[in-house]
Amino acid sequence: MKPAELLDKLWRDYVASTPQAERIHHLLTERGEIIRNDHVALRTFGSVGIGIDALARPFEALGWRARDHYRFADKHLRARYWQHDDEALPKVFISELVLAELSPTARSVVAGLVDQLPLDFGARPDLPTAGRPWMVTYSEYQTLLAESEYAAWVAAFGFRVNHFTVDVGTLSTFPDLEALDAFLVEHGFMLNESGGVVKGSPSERLEQSSTLADSIDVQFADRTVRIPSCYYEFARRYPLPSGELFQGFVPASADKIFESTDARR
Ligand code: NI
């Protein structure tokens, strides 16, 4: 498999549960934009064999290289990103939930899901698009949601892209992120306003905004419920004093972006 094939597979899987991303993509291409992605983001549980390292393996096999680590203490997450030598390819941002920091109740729900996995599940080469590999009831989802929106999302959606992120700096018809955000609002999309629509600043070298996640019908073991799925993100990067564009992430901003899938808002 080539990187472009993997990205295409991730994109098709993502828009299947995030129709707004395809509509926005279409609106932008209609304006003549050629869309480049800044990064794709994936989530998992920090359990043995299916954590960050396991999700990264299929990307590393195609040439992505590990970069910085991040810690999101409030959300109980660890994260890292990967970058490819081909600058046209998006970075890959992978986070995992630190289970030791959850309550015994939430931990036992997650253990009940992970215990359903066959041995070596995490070694699947198609892990990033494996989907939800366990049975989960709506009450288990709600138990997790009460404590960690992230845990509930992974329980409901499993292994798939959480969001794609448009590289705003490569767009030609929008001078800045505010202009793009205004365009999206004009076309009826709802943006995540937690911490302000634009997170970050030029001095932090990164500005980001995102839509609020689409809601879709999800089949739980006992019933079907409409819950938030995935969102679409937009990032504008600024140069470092060296003149090179900053390629990392800003934890305080990412922390607020994580709330774009929050079913509790
Ligand atoms: Ni992101």
mmCIF file of C-alpha atoms and ligand atoms in Angstrom:
data_model
loop_
_atom_site.group_PDB
_atom_site.id
_atom_site.type_symbol
_atom_site.label_atom_id
_atom_site.label_comp_id
_atom_site.label_asym_id
_atom_site.label_seq_id
_atom_site.Cartn_x
_atom_site.Cartn_y
_atom_site.Cartn_z
ATOM 1 C CA MET A 1 0.000 0.000 0.000
ATOM 2 C CA LYS A 2 1.159 3.556 -0.744
ATOM 3 C CA PRO A 3 0.608 6.494 1.640
ATOM 4 C CA ALA A 4 -1.981 8.015 -0.723
ATOM 5 C CA GLU A 5 -3.981 4.771 -0.737
ATOM 6 C CA LEU A 6 -4.023 4.597 3.051
ATOM 7 C CA LEU A 7 -5.084 8.255 3.284
ATOM 8 C CA ASP A 8 -7.822 7.693 0.737
ATOM 9 C CA LYS A 9 -9.111 4.733 2.736
ATOM 10 C CA LEU A 10 -9.041 6.801 5.928
ATOM 11 C CA TRP A 11 -10.891 9.646 4.180
ATOM 12 C CA ARG A 12 -13.659 7.387 2.824
ATOM 13 C CA ASP A 13 -14.132 5.790 6.232
ATOM 14 C CA TYR A 14 -14.191 9.235 7.871
ATOM 15 C CA VAL A 15 -16.733 10.886 5.560
ATOM 16 C CA ALA A 16 -19.041 7.878 5.901
ATOM 17 C CA SER A 17 -19.626 8.975 9.506
ATOM 18 C CA THR A 18 -18.896 12.697 8.968
ATOM 19 C CA PRO A 19 -20.973 13.847 5.990
ATOM 20 C CA GLN A 20 -20.265 17.515 6.781
ATOM 21 C CA ALA A 21 -16.574 16.983 5.963
ATOM 22 C CA GLU A 22 -17.447 15.858 2.460
ATOM 23 C CA ARG A 23 -19.837 18.807 2.002
ATOM 24 C CA ILE A 24 -17.180 21.285 3.158
ATOM 25 C CA HIS A 25 -14.545 19.616 0.999
ATOM 26 C CA HIS A 26 -16.911 19.957 -1.955
ATOM 27 C CA LEU A 27 -17.692 23.635 -1.207
ATOM 28 C CA LEU A 28 -13.975 24.441 -1.084
ATOM 29 C CA THR A 29 -13.096 22.570 -4.263
ATOM 30 C CA GLU A 30 -16.005 24.315 -6.025
ATOM 31 C CA ARG A 31 -14.243 27.599 -5.210
ATOM 32 C CA GLY A 32 -11.181 26.265 -6.944
ATOM 33 C CA GLU A 33 -9.270 25.261 -3.837
ATOM 34 C CA ILE A 34 -6.898 22.312 -3.872
ATOM 35 C CA ILE A 35 -7.108 20.940 -0.362
ATOM 36 C CA ARG A 36 -4.071 19.768 1.514
ATOM 37 C CA ASN A 37 -4.392 18.196 4.925
ATOM 38 C CA ASP A 38 -2.339 19.391 7.870
ATOM 39 C CA HIS A 39 -2.948 16.284 9.934
ATOM 40 C CA VAL A 40 -5.240 13.348 10.546
ATOM 41 C CA ALA A 41 -6.025 12.389 14.137
ATOM 42 C CA LEU A 42 -6.763 8.981 15.645
ATOM 43 C CA ARG A 43 -7.780 7.925 19.154
ATOM 44 C CA THR A 44 -7.404 4.744 21.164
ATOM 45 C CA PHE A 45 -7.346 3.263 24.654
ATOM 46 C CA GLY A 46 -3.929 3.045 26.319
ATOM 47 C CA SER A 47 -4.256 -0.748 26.704
ATOM 48 C CA VAL A 48 -1.495 -3.247 26.031
ATOM 49 C CA GLY A 49 -1.229 -4.006 22.313
ATOM 50 C CA ILE A 50 -3.739 -1.401 21.021
ATOM 51 C CA GLY A 51 -2.195 1.875 22.243
ATOM 52 C CA ILE A 52 -0.441 4.678 20.372
ATOM 53 C CA ASP A 53 2.415 2.433 19.234
ATOM 54 C CA ALA A 54 0.088 -0.117 17.646
ATOM 55 C CA LEU A 55 -1.904 2.543 15.776
ATOM 56 C CA ALA A 56 1.301 4.181 14.569
ATOM 57 C CA ARG A 57 2.792 1.008 13.069
ATOM 58 C CA PRO A 58 0.879 1.040 9.750
ATOM 59 C CA PHE A 59 1.942 4.688 9.262
ATOM 60 C CA GLU A 60 5.564 4.027 10.190
ATOM 61 C CA ALA A 61 5.619 1.186 7.666
ATOM 62 C CA LEU A 62 4.799 3.793 4.990
ATOM 63 C CA GLY A 63 7.481 6.281 6.016
ATOM 64 C CA TRP A 64 5.947 8.470 8.729
ATOM 65 C CA ARG A 65 8.456 9.236 11.492
ATOM 66 C CA ALA A 66 7.708 9.812 15.178
ATOM 67 C CA ARG A 67 8.052 13.386 16.481
ATOM 68 C CA ASP A 68 7.042 15.126 19.729
ATOM 69 C CA HIS A 69 5.044 13.729 22.654
ATOM 70 C CA TYR A 70 2.264 15.623 24.450
ATOM 71 C CA ARG A 71 0.330 15.132 27.664
ATOM 72 C CA PHE A 72 -3.219 16.356 28.301
ATOM 73 C CA ALA A 73 -3.571 15.972 32.059
ATOM 74 C CA ASP A 74 -7.207 17.165 32.336
ATOM 75 C CA LYS A 75 -8.393 14.799 29.621
ATOM 76 C CA HIS A 76 -6.171 11.914 30.830
ATOM 77 C CA LEU A 77 -4.491 11.621 27.437
ATOM 78 C CA ARG A 78 -1.062 11.009 26.006
ATOM 79 C CA ALA A 79 -0.367 11.930 22.389
ATOM 80 C CA ARG A 80 2.355 11.951 19.780
ATOM 81 C CA TYR A 81 2.613 13.001 16.176
ATOM 82 C CA TRP A 82 4.293 11.573 13.103
ATOM 83 C CA GLN A 83 5.609 13.385 10.059
ATOM 84 C CA HIS A 84 6.433 12.161 6.555
ATOM 85 C CA ASP A 85 9.447 13.210 4.458
ATOM 86 C CA ASP A 86 6.959 14.016 1.704
ATOM 87 C CA GLU A 87 5.753 17.421 2.913
ATOM 88 C CA ALA A 88 2.556 17.144 0.905
ATOM 89 C CA LEU A 89 1.397 14.324 3.199
ATOM 90 C CA PRO A 90 -0.439 15.161 6.426
ATOM 91 C CA LYS A 91 1.044 14.635 9.849
ATOM 92 C CA VAL A 92 -0.555 11.850 11.901
ATOM 93 C CA PHE A 93 -1.638 12.768 15.444
ATOM 94 C CA ILE A 94 -2.399 9.790 17.687
ATOM 95 C CA SER A 95 -3.668 9.985 21.252
ATOM 96 C CA GLU A 96 -4.508 7.355 23.847
ATOM 97 C CA LEU A 97 -6.523 7.385 27.058
ATOM 98 C CA VAL A 98 -4.488 6.798 30.228
ATOM 99 C CA LEU A 99 -6.700 4.177 31.853
ATOM 100 C CA ALA A 100 -4.922 4.229 35.214
ATOM 101 C CA GLU A 101 -6.316 7.743 35.748
ATOM 102 C CA LEU A 102 -9.975 6.696 35.366
ATOM 103 C CA SER A 103 -12.337 5.481 38.103
ATOM 104 C CA PRO A 104 -12.536 1.724 38.755
ATOM 105 C CA THR A 105 -16.039 1.763 37.181
ATOM 106 C CA ALA A 106 -14.900 3.331 33.896
ATOM 107 C CA ARG A 107 -11.821 1.135 33.850
ATOM 108 C CA SER A 108 -13.898 -2.012 34.171
ATOM 109 C CA VAL A 109 -16.170 -0.930 31.279
ATOM 110 C CA VAL A 110 -13.099 -0.380 29.059
ATOM 111 C CA ALA A 111 -11.603 -3.708 30.194
ATOM 112 C CA GLY A 112 -14.880 -5.411 29.224
ATOM 113 C CA LEU A 113 -14.524 -4.018 25.680
ATOM 114 C CA VAL A 114 -10.831 -4.741 25.252
ATOM 115 C CA ASP A 115 -11.296 -8.302 26.585
ATOM 116 C CA GLN A 116 -13.505 -9.023 23.559
ATOM 117 C CA LEU A 117 -10.603 -8.509 21.149
ATOM 118 C CA PRO A 118 -8.865 -11.480 19.596
ATOM 119 C CA LEU A 119 -5.212 -11.941 20.466
ATOM 120 C CA ASP A 120 -2.945 -9.884 18.173
ATOM 121 C CA PHE A 121 -5.826 -7.595 17.173
ATOM 122 C CA GLY A 122 -3.478 -4.614 17.525
ATOM 123 C CA ALA A 123 -1.103 -6.104 14.958
ATOM 124 C CA ARG A 124 -3.665 -5.808 12.151
ATOM 125 C CA PRO A 125 -2.143 -3.780 9.304
ATOM 126 C CA ASP A 126 -5.564 -2.146 8.804
ATOM 127 C CA LEU A 127 -5.898 -1.143 12.479
ATOM 128 C CA PRO A 128 -6.497 2.587 11.651
ATOM 129 C CA THR A 129 -9.700 1.630 9.774
ATOM 130 C CA ALA A 130 -10.676 -1.479 11.759
ATOM 131 C CA GLY A 131 -13.858 0.185 13.081
ATOM 132 C CA ARG A 132 -15.525 -0.845 16.325
ATOM 133 C CA PRO A 133 -14.409 -4.373 17.180
ATOM 134 C CA TRP A 134 -16.472 -4.877 20.371
ATOM 135 C CA MET A 135 -20.071 -5.005 21.545
ATOM 136 C CA VAL A 136 -20.975 -2.062 23.764
ATOM 137 C CA THR A 137 -24.316 -1.237 25.369
ATOM 138 C CA TYR A 138 -25.762 2.247 25.505
ATOM 139 C CA SER A 139 -25.538 2.255 29.300
ATOM 140 C CA GLU A 140 -21.818 1.399 29.103
ATOM 141 C CA TYR A 141 -21.412 4.322 26.681
ATOM 142 C CA GLN A 142 -23.210 6.605 29.134
ATOM 143 C CA THR A 143 -21.120 5.385 32.058
ATOM 144 C CA LEU A 144 -17.968 6.331 30.151
ATOM 145 C CA LEU A 145 -19.476 9.611 28.936
ATOM 146 C CA ALA A 146 -20.100 10.709 32.522
ATOM 147 C CA GLU A 147 -16.357 10.577 33.114
ATOM 148 C CA SER A 148 -14.574 10.952 29.795
ATOM 149 C CA GLU A 149 -16.086 12.085 26.507
ATOM 150 C CA TYR A 150 -12.998 10.632 24.821
ATOM 151 C CA ALA A 151 -13.515 7.176 26.377
ATOM 152 C CA ALA A 152 -17.154 7.182 25.257
ATOM 153 C CA TRP A 153 -16.173 8.159 21.701
ATOM 154 C CA VAL A 154 -13.613 5.351 21.376
ATOM 155 C CA ALA A 155 -16.097 2.859 22.853
ATOM 156 C CA ALA A 156 -18.766 3.872 20.310
ATOM 157 C CA PHE A 157 -16.593 4.301 17.194
ATOM 158 C CA GLY A 158 -13.496 2.173 17.742
ATOM 159 C CA PHE A 159 -10.569 2.436 15.353
ATOM 160 C CA ARG A 160 -11.043 5.149 12.753
ATOM 161 C CA VAL A 161 -9.970 8.686 12.013
ATOM 162 C CA ASN A 162 -11.414 11.171 14.502
ATOM 163 C CA HIS A 163 -10.757 14.140 12.219
ATOM 164 C CA PHE A 164 -9.001 15.382 9.134
ATOM 165 C CA THR A 165 -7.564 18.885 9.301
ATOM 166 C CA VAL A 166 -7.387 21.268 6.354
ATOM 167 C CA ASP A 167 -4.076 23.113 5.972
ATOM 168 C CA VAL A 168 -5.433 26.677 5.775
ATOM 169 C CA GLY A 169 -2.058 28.150 4.759
ATOM 170 C CA THR A 170 -2.237 26.352 1.412
ATOM 171 C CA LEU A 171 -5.720 27.669 0.544
ATOM 172 C CA SER A 172 -5.628 30.409 -2.063
ATOM 173 C CA THR A 173 -9.001 32.155 -1.650
ATOM 174 C CA PHE A 174 -9.004 32.713 2.137
ATOM 175 C CA PRO A 175 -6.576 35.240 3.635
ATOM 176 C CA ASP A 176 -6.830 33.759 7.135
ATOM 177 C CA LEU A 177 -8.640 31.303 9.389
ATOM 178 C CA GLU A 178 -11.300 33.887 10.359
ATOM 179 C CA ALA A 179 -12.290 34.248 6.701
ATOM 180 C CA LEU A 180 -12.650 30.491 6.322
ATOM 181 C CA ASP A 181 -14.654 30.257 9.567
ATOM 182 C CA ALA A 182 -16.993 33.036 8.371
ATOM 183 C CA PHE A 183 -17.491 31.205 5.076
ATOM 184 C CA LEU A 184 -18.412 27.994 6.931
ATOM 185 C CA VAL A 185 -20.874 29.760 9.235
ATOM 186 C CA GLU A 186 -22.413 31.456 6.193
ATOM 187 C CA HIS A 187 -22.978 28.003 4.727
ATOM 188 C CA GLY A 188 -24.752 26.799 7.849
ATOM 189 C CA PHE A 189 -21.991 24.889 9.641
ATOM 190 C CA MET A 190 -21.667 25.075 13.419
ATOM 191 C CA LEU A 191 -18.214 25.730 14.829
ATOM 192 C CA ASN A 192 -16.820 24.646 18.193
ATOM 193 C CA GLU A 193 -16.784 27.793 20.328
ATOM 194 C CA SER A 194 -15.150 26.288 23.411
ATOM 195 C CA GLY A 195 -12.254 28.617 24.226
ATOM 196 C CA GLY A 196 -13.264 30.899 21.297
ATOM 197 C CA VAL A 197 -13.756 29.867 17.674
ATOM 198 C CA VAL A 198 -10.039 30.281 16.890
ATOM 199 C CA LYS A 199 -7.760 28.412 19.298
ATOM 200 C CA GLY A 200 -4.114 29.437 19.524
ATOM 201 C CA SER A 201 -2.441 32.517 18.087
ATOM 202 C CA PRO A 202 0.343 33.587 15.724
ATOM 203 C CA SER A 203 2.713 33.800 18.726
ATOM 204 C CA GLU A 204 1.990 30.142 19.461
ATOM 205 C CA ARG A 205 2.644 29.536 15.719
ATOM 206 C CA LEU A 206 -0.637 27.680 15.305
ATOM 207 C CA GLU A 207 -4.279 28.695 14.986
ATOM 208 C CA GLN A 208 -7.016 26.070 14.800
ATOM 209 C CA SER A 209 -10.763 25.906 14.573
ATOM 210 C CA SER A 210 -13.197 23.067 14.035
ATOM 211 C CA THR A 211 -16.799 22.259 13.319
ATOM 212 C CA LEU A 212 -18.998 20.655 15.930
ATOM 213 C CA ALA A 213 -19.249 16.937 15.250
ATOM 214 C CA ASP A 214 -22.085 15.592 13.111
ATOM 215 C CA SER A 215 -24.553 13.386 14.965
ATOM 216 C CA ILE A 216 -25.238 9.969 13.468
ATOM 217 C CA ASP A 217 -27.186 6.860 14.410
ATOM 218 C CA VAL A 218 -24.962 4.386 16.202
ATOM 219 C CA GLN A 219 -26.013 0.826 16.869
ATOM 220 C CA PHE A 220 -25.283 -0.204 20.413
ATOM 221 C CA ALA A 221 -25.744 -3.804 21.564
ATOM 222 C CA ASP A 222 -29.207 -2.969 22.912
ATOM 223 C CA ARG A 223 -30.442 -0.051 20.794
ATOM 224 C CA THR A 224 -29.671 2.615 18.218
ATOM 225 C CA VAL A 225 -28.964 6.142 19.434
ATOM 226 C CA ARG A 226 -27.986 9.373 17.681
ATOM 227 C CA ILE A 227 -24.655 10.621 19.054
ATOM 228 C CA PRO A 228 -21.864 12.974 17.874
ATOM 229 C CA SER A 229 -19.392 11.299 15.514
ATOM 230 C CA CYS A 230 -16.472 13.268 14.072
ATOM 231 C CA TYR A 231 -15.619 16.871 13.237
ATOM 232 C CA TYR A 232 -13.583 18.662 10.563
ATOM 233 C CA GLU A 233 -10.646 20.806 11.642
ATOM 234 C CA PHE A 234 -8.785 23.761 10.114
ATOM 235 C CA ALA A 235 -5.225 24.750 10.989
ATOM 236 C CA ARG A 236 -3.048 27.706 10.040
ATOM 237 C CA ARG A 237 0.646 27.489 10.859
ATOM 238 C CA TYR A 238 3.106 30.350 11.310
ATOM 239 C CA PRO A 239 6.878 30.396 10.808
ATOM 240 C CA LEU A 240 9.387 29.980 13.615
ATOM 241 C CA PRO A 241 12.210 32.549 13.933
ATOM 242 C CA SER A 242 14.213 30.195 11.665
ATOM 243 C CA GLY A 243 11.696 30.861 8.894
ATOM 244 C CA GLU A 244 10.446 27.275 8.907
ATOM 245 C CA LEU A 245 6.786 26.644 9.595
ATOM 246 C CA PHE A 246 6.040 25.327 13.082
ATOM 247 C CA GLN A 247 4.923 21.699 12.674
ATOM 248 C CA GLY A 248 4.047 20.753 16.260
ATOM 249 C CA PHE A 249 0.881 21.091 18.309
ATOM 250 C CA VAL A 250 -0.269 23.408 21.113
ATOM 251 C CA PRO A 251 -1.731 21.341 23.981
ATOM 252 C CA ALA A 252 -3.937 24.123 25.393
ATOM 253 C CA SER A 253 -5.629 24.551 21.993
ATOM 254 C CA ALA A 254 -5.919 20.831 21.275
ATOM 255 C CA ASP A 255 -7.515 20.429 24.686
ATOM 256 C CA LYS A 256 -10.435 22.625 23.583
ATOM 257 C CA ILE A 257 -10.637 21.043 20.122
ATOM 258 C CA PHE A 258 -11.119 17.631 21.762
ATOM 259 C CA GLU A 259 -14.470 18.963 22.999
ATOM 260 C CA SER A 260 -15.843 19.093 19.439
ATOM 261 C CA THR A 261 -17.201 15.552 19.862
ATOM 262 C CA ASP A 262 -18.677 16.140 23.296
ATOM 263 C CA ALA A 263 -22.140 14.593 23.578
ATOM 264 C CA ARG A 264 -22.643 16.367 26.920
ATOM 265 C CA ARG A 265 -22.559 19.945 25.684
HETATM 266 NI NI NI B 1 -6.389 18.024 15.214
#
